[in-house]
């Protein structure tokens, strides 16, 4: 992967917020499982590598945050892939996450101004930036339209991956994933993703929270789950996540503060990052594996250099005529 440099103002801002990370915790005597992530650096790197607008950053960023939240439950060498197929202008997105906290993903299509629902004002931020932040979240809730979410798991040691698919219609991405967990896994789940932007449209914080009942004790879990969710519904949770992140609080401290009345216990932590395993060597191997007719066409007519781009991370690799001749013989 080739990391594109972050703008100097972004690098300076990141000096004052916690490192990206993920914490897994239990509530209510171990009957509820939670995952909380802070991922401002991850989202900034995805934005830089893909060249995303604020709206595109919000849409893809929510998918990346959800991938990070899901990685909190992976074990061994497990990994998971999420594919959203949408009838909306964005077309969909793909996100992958593994047990190491390495997250990557991309949008199927870019989002143009004319793709934004006409009834949502996008004239710019108010003096405190809150109006525009909320507008971006509204747009990301509406831009998908209807479609399907497919989740493919690659468990360590399994002979074949397992894929589950659920349909959705005109709902936000958080709710799409909640529906997946309930319909496919029979696990009641709530997900919140949060972003804070300043008046220059620089991302200041990105955080996510997921709560789930534990399958091994469904009755106890569900009895404890409802009052916690009802409590959270009384809060402006997205705003609270953003504000606590901007105060420099790490994810574990946010969880302890937010759930102080629910017997919170931190049971695991790890780092997360925007990372892709692509490389020029891997693309070279792919070129060598093309059908003979395609290899001959490239060998004779190029183009030179041959530029290839990784969909997942936006890294671009250029193969000169000499490199192609060496690869293709």
Coordinates of C-alpha atoms in Angstrom, one line a residue:
X1 CA 0.0 0.0 0.0
X2 CA 1.1 3.5 -0.8
X3 CA 0.2 6.0 1.9
X4 CA -0.7 9.4 0.5
X5 CA 0.5 12.2 2.8
X6 CA -2.0 14.0 5.0
X7 CA -2.3 17.8 4.7
X8 CA -0.2 19.7 7.3
X9 CA -3.3 21.1 9.2
X10 CA -4.6 17.5 9.5
X11 CA -1.3 16.2 10.9
X12 CA -1.2 19.1 13.4
X13 CA -4.8 18.4 14.5
X14 CA -4.2 14.7 15.0
X15 CA -1.4 15.5 17.5
X16 CA -4.1 16.6 20.0
X17 CA -6.5 13.6 19.9
X18 CA -6.0 10.0 21.0
X19 CA -4.5 7.3 18.8
X20 CA -6.9 5.2 16.9
X21 CA -8.0 2.2 18.8
X22 CA -10.7 -0.3 19.7
X23 CA -12.0 -1.5 23.1
X24 CA -14.3 -4.4 23.8
X25 CA -16.3 -4.2 27.0
X26 CA -19.1 -5.9 28.9
X27 CA -22.1 -4.4 30.6
X28 CA -24.7 -5.5 33.2
X29 CA -22.7 -8.3 34.7
X30 CA -21.4 -9.6 31.4
X31 CA -24.7 -9.9 29.7
X32 CA -24.2 -7.2 27.1
X33 CA -21.1 -6.9 24.8
X34 CA -19.9 -3.6 23.5
X35 CA -17.3 -2.3 21.1
X36 CA -16.1 1.3 20.9
X37 CA -13.7 2.7 18.4
X38 CA -11.9 6.0 17.7
X39 CA -10.7 6.2 14.1
X40 CA -9.9 9.8 13.0
X41 CA -6.5 8.8 11.5
X42 CA -8.0 5.8 9.7
X43 CA -10.7 8.0 8.2
X44 CA -8.3 10.8 7.3
X45 CA -6.0 8.3 5.5
X46 CA -8.9 6.7 3.6
X47 CA -10.0 10.2 2.5
X48 CA -6.5 11.1 1.4
X49 CA -5.8 7.9 -0.5
X50 CA -9.2 7.9 -2.3
X51 CA -9.4 11.7 -2.7
X52 CA -12.8 11.9 -1.1
X53 CA -15.2 14.8 -0.6
X54 CA -16.7 15.4 2.9
X55 CA -19.9 13.7 1.8
X56 CA -18.0 10.7 0.4
X57 CA -15.8 10.6 3.5
X58 CA -18.9 10.4 5.7
X59 CA -20.5 7.6 3.6
X60 CA -17.4 5.4 3.3
X61 CA -16.3 6.4 6.8
X62 CA -19.4 5.0 8.4
X63 CA -18.8 1.7 6.6
X64 CA -15.1 1.7 7.7
X65 CA -16.2 2.4 11.3
X66 CA -18.7 -0.5 11.2
X67 CA -16.0 -2.8 9.8
X68 CA -13.7 -1.7 12.7
X69 CA -16.5 -2.4 15.2
X70 CA -17.1 -5.9 13.7
X71 CA -13.3 -6.6 13.9
X72 CA -13.7 -6.5 17.7
X73 CA -15.4 -9.9 17.6
X74 CA -13.0 -11.6 15.2
X75 CA -10.6 -14.3 16.5
X76 CA -7.5 -16.1 15.4
X77 CA -6.9 -15.2 11.7
X78 CA -10.5 -14.5 10.9
X79 CA -11.5 -11.7 8.5
X80 CA -14.7 -10.4 7.1
X81 CA -15.9 -8.6 4.0
X82 CA -19.0 -6.4 3.7
X83 CA -20.5 -5.5 0.3
X84 CA -23.3 -3.0 0.0
X85 CA -25.1 -3.1 -3.4
X86 CA -27.2 0.0 -3.6
X87 CA -29.8 1.4 -6.1
X88 CA -28.8 4.9 -5.1
X89 CA -26.2 7.0 -6.9
X90 CA -23.3 5.7 -4.8
X91 CA -23.9 2.2 -6.2
X92 CA -22.5 0.6 -3.0
X93 CA -19.3 0.1 -1.1
X94 CA -16.9 -2.7 -0.1
X95 CA -15.2 -2.9 3.2
X96 CA -12.9 -5.6 4.6
X97 CA -11.7 -6.0 8.2
X98 CA -9.4 -8.6 9.9
X99 CA -8.5 -9.6 13.4
X100 CA -5.5 -7.3 13.4
X101 CA -7.7 -4.2 13.1
X102 CA -6.6 -3.6 9.5
X103 CA -9.5 -2.0 7.7
X104 CA -9.8 -1.1 4.0
X105 CA -12.7 -0.2 1.6
X106 CA -14.0 1.9 -1.2
X107 CA -17.1 3.4 -2.7
X108 CA -18.5 2.0 -5.9
X109 CA -19.2 5.4 -7.4
X110 CA -18.3 9.0 -6.6
X111 CA -21.0 11.2 -5.2
X112 CA -21.9 14.3 -7.2
X113 CA -23.8 17.4 -6.0
X114 CA -26.8 16.4 -8.1
X115 CA -27.0 13.1 -6.3
X116 CA -27.8 14.7 -2.9
X117 CA -31.6 14.6 -2.1
X118 CA -33.1 18.0 -3.0
X119 CA -34.9 18.4 0.3
X120 CA -31.6 18.4 2.3
X121 CA -29.9 21.8 2.5
X122 CA -26.2 21.7 1.7
X123 CA -25.4 25.4 1.6
X124 CA -22.6 25.2 4.1
X125 CA -21.9 25.0 7.8
X126 CA -23.3 27.2 10.5
X127 CA -21.0 29.2 12.7
X128 CA -20.3 26.1 15.0
X129 CA -20.2 23.6 12.2
X130 CA -23.0 21.5 13.7
X131 CA -25.6 22.1 11.0
X132 CA -23.3 20.9 8.3
X133 CA -22.2 17.9 10.3
X134 CA -25.8 16.9 10.8
X135 CA -26.5 17.5 7.1
X136 CA -23.7 15.2 6.1
X137 CA -25.1 12.5 8.3
X138 CA -28.5 13.0 6.8
X139 CA -27.2 12.7 3.3
X140 CA -25.3 9.5 4.2
X141 CA -28.5 8.1 5.6
X142 CA -30.4 8.8 2.4
X143 CA -27.8 8.3 -0.3
X144 CA -27.9 4.5 -0.4
X145 CA -31.6 4.2 -1.3
X146 CA -32.5 0.5 -1.3
X147 CA -30.3 -2.6 -1.9
X148 CA -28.6 -5.5 -0.2
X149 CA -25.9 -6.0 2.4
X150 CA -23.8 -9.2 2.0
X151 CA -21.4 -10.2 4.8
X152 CA -18.8 -12.9 4.1
X153 CA -16.8 -14.4 6.9
X154 CA -13.5 -16.1 6.4
X155 CA -13.0 -18.1 9.6
X156 CA -9.6 -19.4 10.3
X157 CA -9.4 -23.1 9.3
X158 CA -12.7 -23.1 7.4
X159 CA -12.7 -24.8 4.0
X160 CA -15.2 -22.3 2.6
X161 CA -16.3 -18.8 3.5
X162 CA -19.8 -18.2 4.7
X163 CA -22.0 -15.4 3.2
X164 CA -25.2 -14.0 4.5
X165 CA -27.3 -11.3 2.7
X166 CA -30.1 -9.0 3.9
X167 CA -32.2 -6.5 2.0
X168 CA -32.7 -2.9 3.0
X169 CA -34.8 0.0 1.8
X170 CA -34.3 3.7 2.4
X171 CA -32.5 3.4 5.7
X172 CA -29.2 4.6 7.2
X173 CA -26.1 2.4 7.1
X174 CA -26.1 2.0 10.9
X175 CA -29.6 0.5 10.7
X176 CA -28.6 -1.7 7.7
X177 CA -26.0 -3.4 9.8
X178 CA -28.3 -3.6 12.8
X179 CA -30.8 -5.4 10.6
X180 CA -28.1 -7.8 9.4
X181 CA -27.2 -8.9 12.9
X182 CA -30.8 -9.3 13.9
X183 CA -32.0 -11.2 10.8
X184 CA -28.9 -13.2 10.0
X185 CA -27.4 -13.7 13.5
X186 CA -30.5 -13.3 15.6
X187 CA -28.5 -10.9 17.8
X188 CA -30.2 -7.7 18.8
X189 CA -27.7 -4.9 18.0
X190 CA -27.4 -1.1 18.1
X191 CA -24.8 0.8 16.2
X192 CA -23.9 4.5 16.3
X193 CA -21.3 6.2 14.1
X194 CA -20.2 9.8 14.8
X195 CA -18.2 12.5 13.0
X196 CA -17.2 16.0 13.9
X197 CA -16.1 18.5 11.3
X198 CA -14.8 22.1 11.8
X199 CA -15.9 25.1 9.7
X200 CA -13.2 24.4 7.1
X201 CA -14.6 20.8 6.6
X202 CA -11.6 19.2 8.2
X203 CA -12.6 16.1 10.1
X204 CA -11.9 16.4 13.8
X205 CA -13.1 13.1 15.2
X206 CA -14.6 9.8 14.1
X207 CA -16.0 7.3 16.5
X208 CA -18.3 4.3 16.6
X209 CA -20.2 2.3 19.2
X210 CA -21.8 -1.1 19.0
X211 CA -23.9 -2.9 21.6
X212 CA -25.1 -6.5 21.3
X213 CA -26.8 -9.1 23.4
X214 CA -24.7 -12.2 24.1
X215 CA -26.0 -15.3 22.3
X216 CA -25.1 -17.7 25.2
X217 CA -27.5 -16.0 27.6
X218 CA -30.3 -14.6 25.4
X219 CA -33.0 -14.0 28.0
X220 CA -30.7 -12.3 30.5
X221 CA -29.0 -10.3 27.8
X222 CA -32.2 -9.0 26.2
X223 CA -33.7 -8.1 29.6
X224 CA -30.6 -5.9 30.3
X225 CA -30.3 -4.7 26.7
X226 CA -33.6 -2.7 26.5
X227 CA -33.0 -0.3 29.4
X228 CA -29.5 0.5 28.3
X229 CA -30.7 1.3 24.8
X230 CA -33.6 3.3 26.2
X231 CA -31.1 5.3 28.3
X232 CA -28.9 5.9 25.2
X233 CA -31.9 7.1 23.2
X234 CA -32.3 10.0 25.7
X235 CA -28.8 11.3 24.7
X236 CA -27.5 12.9 21.6
X237 CA -25.2 10.0 21.4
X238 CA -23.4 11.0 18.2
X239 CA -22.6 14.4 19.5
X240 CA -21.5 13.0 22.9
X241 CA -19.1 10.6 21.2
X242 CA -17.6 13.4 19.1
X243 CA -17.3 15.8 22.1
X244 CA -15.6 13.2 24.4
X245 CA -13.2 12.3 21.6
X246 CA -12.3 16.0 21.1
X247 CA -11.6 16.2 24.8
X248 CA -8.8 13.8 24.2
X249 CA -10.4 10.9 26.0
X250 CA -9.4 7.4 24.8
X251 CA -12.1 4.9 23.8
X252 CA -11.8 2.9 27.1
X253 CA -12.4 6.1 29.1
X254 CA -15.3 7.1 27.0
X255 CA -16.9 3.7 27.6
X256 CA -16.3 3.9 31.4
X257 CA -17.8 7.4 31.5
X258 CA -20.8 6.7 29.3
X259 CA -21.7 3.4 31.0
X260 CA -20.7 4.2 34.6
X261 CA -24.1 3.1 35.9
X262 CA -24.1 -0.3 34.0
X263 CA -21.1 -2.2 35.5
X264 CA -18.7 -1.6 32.6
X265 CA -15.7 -4.0 32.3
X266 CA -13.1 -3.5 29.6
X267 CA -12.1 -7.0 28.3
X268 CA -9.9 -6.3 25.2
X269 CA -8.1 -3.5 23.3
X270 CA -6.2 -3.2 20.0
X271 CA -5.1 -0.7 17.5
X272 CA -6.9 -0.1 14.2
X273 CA -5.7 1.4 10.9
X274 CA -6.5 2.0 7.3
X275 CA -4.3 -0.7 5.7
X276 CA -4.2 -2.7 2.5
X277 CA -2.0 -5.6 1.7
X278 CA -1.6 -4.6 -2.0
X279 CA 1.8 -4.1 -3.5
X280 CA 3.5 -3.7 -6.9
X281 CA 4.7 -7.2 -6.7
X282 CA 1.2 -8.6 -6.2
X283 CA -0.1 -6.6 -9.2
X284 CA 2.8 -7.9 -11.2
X285 CA 1.8 -11.5 -10.4
X286 CA -1.7 -10.6 -11.4
X287 CA -0.5 -9.3 -14.8
X288 CA 1.4 -12.4 -15.3
X289 CA -1.7 -14.4 -14.8
X290 CA -3.8 -12.6 -17.4
X291 CA -5.0 -14.6 -20.5
X292 CA -2.4 -15.0 -23.2
X293 CA -4.2 -12.6 -25.6
X294 CA -4.2 -9.9 -22.9
X295 CA -0.6 -10.4 -22.1
X296 CA 0.4 -10.1 -25.8
X297 CA -1.7 -7.0 -26.2
X298 CA 0.0 -5.3 -23.2
X299 CA 3.5 -6.5 -24.4
X300 CA 3.0 -5.0 -27.8
X301 CA 0.8 -2.0 -27.3
X302 CA 1.0 -1.1 -23.6
X303 CA 0.1 1.6 -22.6
X304 CA 3.5 2.5 -21.3
X305 CA 3.7 3.0 -18.5
X306 CA 0.8 0.7 -17.5
X307 CA -0.9 2.3 -14.4
X308 CA -2.9 0.1 -12.1
X309 CA -5.0 1.2 -9.1
X310 CA -6.1 -0.8 -6.1
X311 CA -9.8 -0.3 -5.6
X312 CA -9.6 -0.9 -1.8
X313 CA -7.0 1.7 -0.9
X314 CA -6.5 3.9 -4.0
X315 CA -2.8 3.0 -4.3
X316 CA -1.4 3.5 -7.8
X317 CA 1.4 1.5 -9.3
X318 CA 3.1 2.2 -12.6
X319 CA 4.8 -0.5 -14.7
X320 CA 7.3 0.8 -17.3
X321 CA 7.9 -0.9 -20.7
X322 CA 11.0 -2.5 -19.3
X323 CA 9.2 -3.9 -16.3
X324 CA 6.4 -5.3 -18.4
X325 CA 8.9 -6.9 -20.8
X326 CA 10.5 -8.6 -17.8
X327 CA 7.2 -9.7 -16.4
X328 CA 5.7 -11.0 -19.6
X329 CA 8.9 -12.3 -21.3

